[in-house]
CSV table of C-alpha atoms in Angstrom, one decimal:
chain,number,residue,atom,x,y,z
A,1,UNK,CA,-56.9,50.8,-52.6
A,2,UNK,CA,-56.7,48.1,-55.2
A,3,UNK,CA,-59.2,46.2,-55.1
A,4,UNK,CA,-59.2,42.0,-56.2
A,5,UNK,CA,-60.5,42.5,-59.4
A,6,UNK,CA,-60.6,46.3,-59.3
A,7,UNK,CA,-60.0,47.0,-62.9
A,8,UNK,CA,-56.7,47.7,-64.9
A,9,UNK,CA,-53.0,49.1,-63.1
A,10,UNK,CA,-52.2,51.9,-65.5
A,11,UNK,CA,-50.3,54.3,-63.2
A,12,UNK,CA,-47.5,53.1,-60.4
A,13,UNK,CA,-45.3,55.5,-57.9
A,14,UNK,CA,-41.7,54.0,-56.8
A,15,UNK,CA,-40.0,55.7,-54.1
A,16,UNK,CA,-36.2,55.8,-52.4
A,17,UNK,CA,-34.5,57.6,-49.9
A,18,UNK,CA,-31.2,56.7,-52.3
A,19,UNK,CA,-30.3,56.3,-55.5
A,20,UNK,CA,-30.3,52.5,-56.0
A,21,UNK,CA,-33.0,51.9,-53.5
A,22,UNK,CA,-36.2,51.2,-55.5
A,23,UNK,CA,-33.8,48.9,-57.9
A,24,UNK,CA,-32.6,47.1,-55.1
A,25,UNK,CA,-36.2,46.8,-53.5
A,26,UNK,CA,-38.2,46.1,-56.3
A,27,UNK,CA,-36.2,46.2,-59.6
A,28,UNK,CA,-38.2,43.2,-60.5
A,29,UNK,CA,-41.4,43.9,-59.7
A,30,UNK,CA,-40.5,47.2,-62.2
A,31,UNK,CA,-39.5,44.8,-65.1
A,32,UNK,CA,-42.5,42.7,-64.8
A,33,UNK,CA,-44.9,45.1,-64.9
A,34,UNK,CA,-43.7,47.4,-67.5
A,35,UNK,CA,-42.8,43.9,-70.3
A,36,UNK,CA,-46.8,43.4,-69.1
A,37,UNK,CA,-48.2,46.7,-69.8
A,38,UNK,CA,-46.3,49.1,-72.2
A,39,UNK,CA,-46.8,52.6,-72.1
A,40,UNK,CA,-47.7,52.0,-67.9
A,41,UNK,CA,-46.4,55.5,-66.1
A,42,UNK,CA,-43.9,55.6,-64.0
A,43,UNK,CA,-44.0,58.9,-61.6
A,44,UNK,CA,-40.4,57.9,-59.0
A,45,UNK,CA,-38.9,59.9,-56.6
A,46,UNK,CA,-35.6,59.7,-55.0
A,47,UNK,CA,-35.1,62.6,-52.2
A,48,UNK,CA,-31.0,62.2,-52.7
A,49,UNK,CA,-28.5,61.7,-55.2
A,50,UNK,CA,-29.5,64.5,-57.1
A,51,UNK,CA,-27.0,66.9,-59.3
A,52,UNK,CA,-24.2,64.4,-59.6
A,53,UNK,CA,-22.7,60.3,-60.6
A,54,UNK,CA,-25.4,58.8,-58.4
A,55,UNK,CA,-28.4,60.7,-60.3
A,56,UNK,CA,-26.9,60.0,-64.1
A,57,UNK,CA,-26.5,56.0,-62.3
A,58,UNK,CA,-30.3,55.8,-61.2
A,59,UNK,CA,-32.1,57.4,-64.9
A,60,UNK,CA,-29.6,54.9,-66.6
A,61,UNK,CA,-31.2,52.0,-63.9
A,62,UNK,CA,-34.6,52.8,-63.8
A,63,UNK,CA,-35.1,53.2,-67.6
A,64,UNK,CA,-33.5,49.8,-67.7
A,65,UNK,CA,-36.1,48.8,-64.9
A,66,UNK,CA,-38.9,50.5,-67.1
A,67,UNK,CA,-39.2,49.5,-70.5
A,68,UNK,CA,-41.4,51.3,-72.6
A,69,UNK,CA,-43.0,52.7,-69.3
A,70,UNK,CA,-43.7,56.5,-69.0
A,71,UNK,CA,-41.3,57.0,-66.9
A,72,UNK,CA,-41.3,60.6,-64.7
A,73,UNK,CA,-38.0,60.7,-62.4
A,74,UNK,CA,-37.3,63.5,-59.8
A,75,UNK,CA,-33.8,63.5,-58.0
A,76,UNK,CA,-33.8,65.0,-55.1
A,77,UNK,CA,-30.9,66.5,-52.9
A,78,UNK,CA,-31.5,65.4,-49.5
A,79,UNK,CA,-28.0,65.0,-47.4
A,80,UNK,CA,-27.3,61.0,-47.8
A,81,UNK,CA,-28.3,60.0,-43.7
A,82,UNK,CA,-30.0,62.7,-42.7
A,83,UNK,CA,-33.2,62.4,-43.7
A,84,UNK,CA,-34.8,63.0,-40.2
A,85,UNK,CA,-33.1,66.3,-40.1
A,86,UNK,CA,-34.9,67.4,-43.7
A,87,UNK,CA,-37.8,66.1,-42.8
A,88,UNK,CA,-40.2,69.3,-44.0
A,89,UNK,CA,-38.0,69.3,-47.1
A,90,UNK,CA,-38.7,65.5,-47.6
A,91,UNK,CA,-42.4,66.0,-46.7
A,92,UNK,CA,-42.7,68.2,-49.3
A,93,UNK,CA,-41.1,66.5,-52.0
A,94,UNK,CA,-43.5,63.6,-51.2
A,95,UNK,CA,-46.7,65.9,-50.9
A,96,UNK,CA,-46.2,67.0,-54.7
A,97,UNK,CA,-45.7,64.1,-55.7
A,98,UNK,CA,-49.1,63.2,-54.6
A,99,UNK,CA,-50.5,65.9,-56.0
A,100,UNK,CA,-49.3,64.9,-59.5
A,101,UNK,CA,-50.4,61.5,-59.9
A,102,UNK,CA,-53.0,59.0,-58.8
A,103,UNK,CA,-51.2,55.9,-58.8
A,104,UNK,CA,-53.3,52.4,-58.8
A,105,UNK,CA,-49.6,50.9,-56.9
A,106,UNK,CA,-47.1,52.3,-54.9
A,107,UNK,CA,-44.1,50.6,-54.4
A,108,UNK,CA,-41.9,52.1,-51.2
A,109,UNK,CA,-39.7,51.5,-48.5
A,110,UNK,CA,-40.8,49.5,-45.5
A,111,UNK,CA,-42.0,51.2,-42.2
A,112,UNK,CA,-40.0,48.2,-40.7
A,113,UNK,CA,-36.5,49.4,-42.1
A,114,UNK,CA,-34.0,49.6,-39.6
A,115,UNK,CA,-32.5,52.5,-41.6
A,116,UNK,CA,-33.7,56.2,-40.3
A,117,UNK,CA,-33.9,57.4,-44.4
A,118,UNK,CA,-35.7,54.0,-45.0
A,119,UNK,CA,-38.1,54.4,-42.3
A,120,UNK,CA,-38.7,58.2,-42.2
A,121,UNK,CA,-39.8,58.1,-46.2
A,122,UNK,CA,-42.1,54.7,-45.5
A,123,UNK,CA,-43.8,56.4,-42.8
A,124,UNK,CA,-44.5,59.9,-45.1
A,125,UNK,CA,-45.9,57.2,-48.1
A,126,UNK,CA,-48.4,55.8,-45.8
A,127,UNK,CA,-49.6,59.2,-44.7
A,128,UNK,CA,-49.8,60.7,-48.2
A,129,UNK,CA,-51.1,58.2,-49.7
A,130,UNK,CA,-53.9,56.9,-47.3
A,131,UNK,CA,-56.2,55.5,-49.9
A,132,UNK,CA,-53.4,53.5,-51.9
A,133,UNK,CA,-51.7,49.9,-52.1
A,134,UNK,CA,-48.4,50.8,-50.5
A,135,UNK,CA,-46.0,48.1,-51.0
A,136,UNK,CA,-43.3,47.8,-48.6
A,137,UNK,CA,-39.8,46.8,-50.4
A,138,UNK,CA,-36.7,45.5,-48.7
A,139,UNK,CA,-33.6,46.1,-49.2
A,140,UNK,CA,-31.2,43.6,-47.9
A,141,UNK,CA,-27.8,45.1,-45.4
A,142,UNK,CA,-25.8,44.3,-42.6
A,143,UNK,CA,-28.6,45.8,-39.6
A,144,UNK,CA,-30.2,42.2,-40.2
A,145,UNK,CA,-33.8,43.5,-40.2
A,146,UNK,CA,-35.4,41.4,-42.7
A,147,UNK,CA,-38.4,39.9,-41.6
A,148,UNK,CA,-41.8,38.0,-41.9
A,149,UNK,CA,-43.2,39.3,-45.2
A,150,UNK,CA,-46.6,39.3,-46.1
A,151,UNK,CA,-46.9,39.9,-50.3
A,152,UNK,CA,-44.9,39.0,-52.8
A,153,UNK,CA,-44.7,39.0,-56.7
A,154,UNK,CA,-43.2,36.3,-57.8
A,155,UNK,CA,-40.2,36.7,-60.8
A,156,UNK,CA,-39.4,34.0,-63.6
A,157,UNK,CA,-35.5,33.7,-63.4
A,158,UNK,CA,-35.0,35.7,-66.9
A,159,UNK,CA,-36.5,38.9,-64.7
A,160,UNK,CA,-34.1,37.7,-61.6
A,161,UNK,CA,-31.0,37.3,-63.6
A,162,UNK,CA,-32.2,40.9,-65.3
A,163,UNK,CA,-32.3,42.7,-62.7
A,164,UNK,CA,-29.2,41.3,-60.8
A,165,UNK,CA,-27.2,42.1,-63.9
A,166,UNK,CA,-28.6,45.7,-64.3
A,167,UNK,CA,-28.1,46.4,-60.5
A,168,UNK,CA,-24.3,45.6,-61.4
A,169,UNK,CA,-24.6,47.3,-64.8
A,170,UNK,CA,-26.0,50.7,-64.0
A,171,UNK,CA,-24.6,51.2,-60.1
A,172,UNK,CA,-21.0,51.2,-60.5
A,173,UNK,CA,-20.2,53.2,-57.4
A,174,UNK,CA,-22.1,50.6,-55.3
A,175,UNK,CA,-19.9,47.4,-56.3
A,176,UNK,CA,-17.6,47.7,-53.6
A,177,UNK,CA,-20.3,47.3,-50.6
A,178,UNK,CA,-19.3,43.5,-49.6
A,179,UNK,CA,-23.1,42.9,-50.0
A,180,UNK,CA,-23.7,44.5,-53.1
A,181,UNK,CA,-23.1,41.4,-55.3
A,182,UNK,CA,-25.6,39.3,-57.9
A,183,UNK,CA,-25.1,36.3,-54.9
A,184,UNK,CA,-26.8,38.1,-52.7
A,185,UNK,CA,-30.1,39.6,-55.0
A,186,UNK,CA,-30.6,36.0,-56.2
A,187,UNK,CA,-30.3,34.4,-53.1
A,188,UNK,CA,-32.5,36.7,-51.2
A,189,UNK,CA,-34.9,36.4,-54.1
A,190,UNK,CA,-34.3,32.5,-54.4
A,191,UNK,CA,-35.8,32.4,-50.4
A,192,UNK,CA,-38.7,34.8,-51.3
A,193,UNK,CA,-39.7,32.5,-54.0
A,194,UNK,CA,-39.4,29.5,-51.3
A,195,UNK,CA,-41.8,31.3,-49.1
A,196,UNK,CA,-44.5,31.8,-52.3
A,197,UNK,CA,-44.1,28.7,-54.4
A,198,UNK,CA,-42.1,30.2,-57.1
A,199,UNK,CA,-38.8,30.2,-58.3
A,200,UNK,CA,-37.6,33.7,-57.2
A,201,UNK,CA,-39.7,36.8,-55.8
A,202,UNK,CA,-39.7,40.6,-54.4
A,203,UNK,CA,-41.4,40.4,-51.5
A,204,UNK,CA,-43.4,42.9,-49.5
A,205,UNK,CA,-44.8,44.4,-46.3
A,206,UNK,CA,-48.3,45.7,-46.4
A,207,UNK,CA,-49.7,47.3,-43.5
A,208,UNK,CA,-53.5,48.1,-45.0
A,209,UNK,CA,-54.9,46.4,-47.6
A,210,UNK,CA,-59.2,46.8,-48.8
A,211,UNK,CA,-60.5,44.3,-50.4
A,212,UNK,CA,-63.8,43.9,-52.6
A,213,UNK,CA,-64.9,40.6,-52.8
A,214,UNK,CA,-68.3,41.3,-54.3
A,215,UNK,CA,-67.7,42.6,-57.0
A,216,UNK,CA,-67.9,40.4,-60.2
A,217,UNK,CA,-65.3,42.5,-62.5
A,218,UNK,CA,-62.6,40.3,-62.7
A,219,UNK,CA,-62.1,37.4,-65.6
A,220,UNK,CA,-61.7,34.8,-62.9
A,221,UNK,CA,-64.6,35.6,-60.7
């Protein structure tokens, strides 16, 4: 787990059933990070898209999201939906990646998320990764299922307007979703910020978190 005060964040994993999903989910949370800490790695895995437009749109994205990160993208090639009917294939793809890093953050679907792909990869990330942070992204649609959050990393409105503009920039085959718009990233981030005391935020759903209070590591202990 990370701890409070734990020590540096070097090494990060970012996971989506879809191409666009870890953008959507926390695009910002990406920026800010990487402008913090350059050179940070990047190890992200999306379990469909792969092979085609939607694969060439999410490298183009997430090196925007990353700058100057190490950034280590697999595409996968999961049928878009279907997820639960893969599921050894995406169990797999989620077990090597494991095996490959040790991230100090991972940043992943909710368990919450009405959507099967969603869901199915959120459960898998808290199973494979027992002894991590798992952050819990949402990603705003028409099932309603947004909730009571319980973390959240505040963005200043340069990262907000960034990432709403790169989310149009780099998905062009998304623009004509009726939600898929820069009013509705900013105004779902405008209310996260409400909810922390900040302008805008990402917010996040965290089902386990350790904490180690007594240590003295940390600059403002």
């Amino acid at each position: 787990m990370i701890r409070l005060g734990g020590g540096p964040l070097d090494r990060v994993v970012a996971v989506g059933a879809h191409c666009d999903d870890i953008a959507i989910g926390a695009g910002g949370t990406l920026l800010t990070l990487c402008r913090a800490r350059p050179g940070l790695r990047v190890d992200a895995l999306v379990l469909s898209g792969g092979g085609g437009e939607r694969e060439r749109e999410e490298r183009a994205a997430l090196a925007a999201c990353c700058p100057g990160a190490d950034l280590r993208l697999t595409v996968d090639k999961l049928p878009d939906g279907r997820l639960p009917a893969h599921w050894e294939q995406a169990k797999a793809a989620v077990e090597e990646l494991r095996e490959r890093t040790e991230p100090d953050l991972v940043l992943a679907p909710r368990t919450a998320d009405a959507h099967q792909d969603h869901r199915g990869l959120a459960k898998l990330m808290t199973t494979a990764f027992r002894d991590h942070l798992v952050l819990g992204y949402e990603i705003v649609k028409w099932d309603g299922d947004l909730g009571r959050m319980t973390a959240y990393q505040p963005l200043t409105p340069e990262v907000a307007e960034d990432k709403a503009r790169l989310l149009q920039e780099h998905y062009p085959s998304q623009r004509h979703r009726p939600w898929y718009d820069r009013e509705a990233f900013l105004g779902l981030a405008r209310i996260r910020g409400i909810e922390c005391h900040a302008r805008y935020a990402e917010a996040f759903a965290v089902t386990k978190l350790t904490l180690d209070l007594g240590e003295r590591t940390c600059a403002y202990c």
